[in-house]
Amino acid sequence: MSIPNTITLGRLLSAPLAVYLILAGELGWTFWLFMAAGASDALDGAIARMFRARTALGAYLDPIADKVLLVSVYVALGNVGQLPLWLVILVVFRDLMIVGGVLLAYTLKESLAMQPLGISKLNTAVQLVLPVAVLAPHGLDFTQPVFYGYDLVRLLVWLCTVTTVASGLAYLGRGRILFDRTGGIK
């Protein structure tokens, strides 16, 4: 297995540890684990490009590792009351809808360009920043007023809601076009 894929696998395996730490109330440690996972995402990509070590496995494994870690952290933070449960449900529902769309395209024997939409890139950025904002006061040992934490978190919750809904609707629109073009399931 290539070095970038090994790093990606490590990020994937960090998801259960992140969940455990959150449920155990170790939000400071979770912050640092989440930051290390983010750094590993940048590192595996840089190594793959620099050493021309891109692989088909890595192309699939990298976004899966990212999504598993992110959804796991959201579910755990929702479970301990650090994120609203309705937001956790919305984020998970959107991701399941996208996976369902990919499976439908596969069923219809349609090739998909796995290019994320612009709104989806913004949504991913917001979805990544939100847990950092929630966890940072614990990991950096400062009180919320330094960043006006609660207000920042509240703003990010609503921004995450808007971008999650918008990107979900955009993917639904894309799926509808595909469904109409292929004539649906026969």
C-alpha angles and dihedrals in degrees: 000000000000122000094248091051091048090053090048091050089052089054090050091051091049090069096080090046091051090051091049092049093049093048090047090054093248096135093151092058089044090056092056093044090051091049091049090049090052091050090049089054090056092042098051091049093048093049092047091052097040095050096032088242098143112142136183088242091054092049089059100031098051098061091039091054091048093049095044091051094045096046091044091053092047093050093047093046089049090050092056094043098253093117128032111261092226089060092049090051091048093050093046092045092052091050092048089049091054092048089049090052092051090049090049091051089050089050090051088049091238122148114230128209100226091213114138117231120245092250089050091055090051090047091052091051092051092045089054096046095049097066089043089055091047094047101036097082088056096044097042094038099231131128121254097254091072089075095016079250103190092049091047092049092047091050091049092048091056093042089050089050093051095045093044092052093043094049091044090053091046091053090046088054091049090049092049091054090050092047092050092046093053096041092243128264113336 
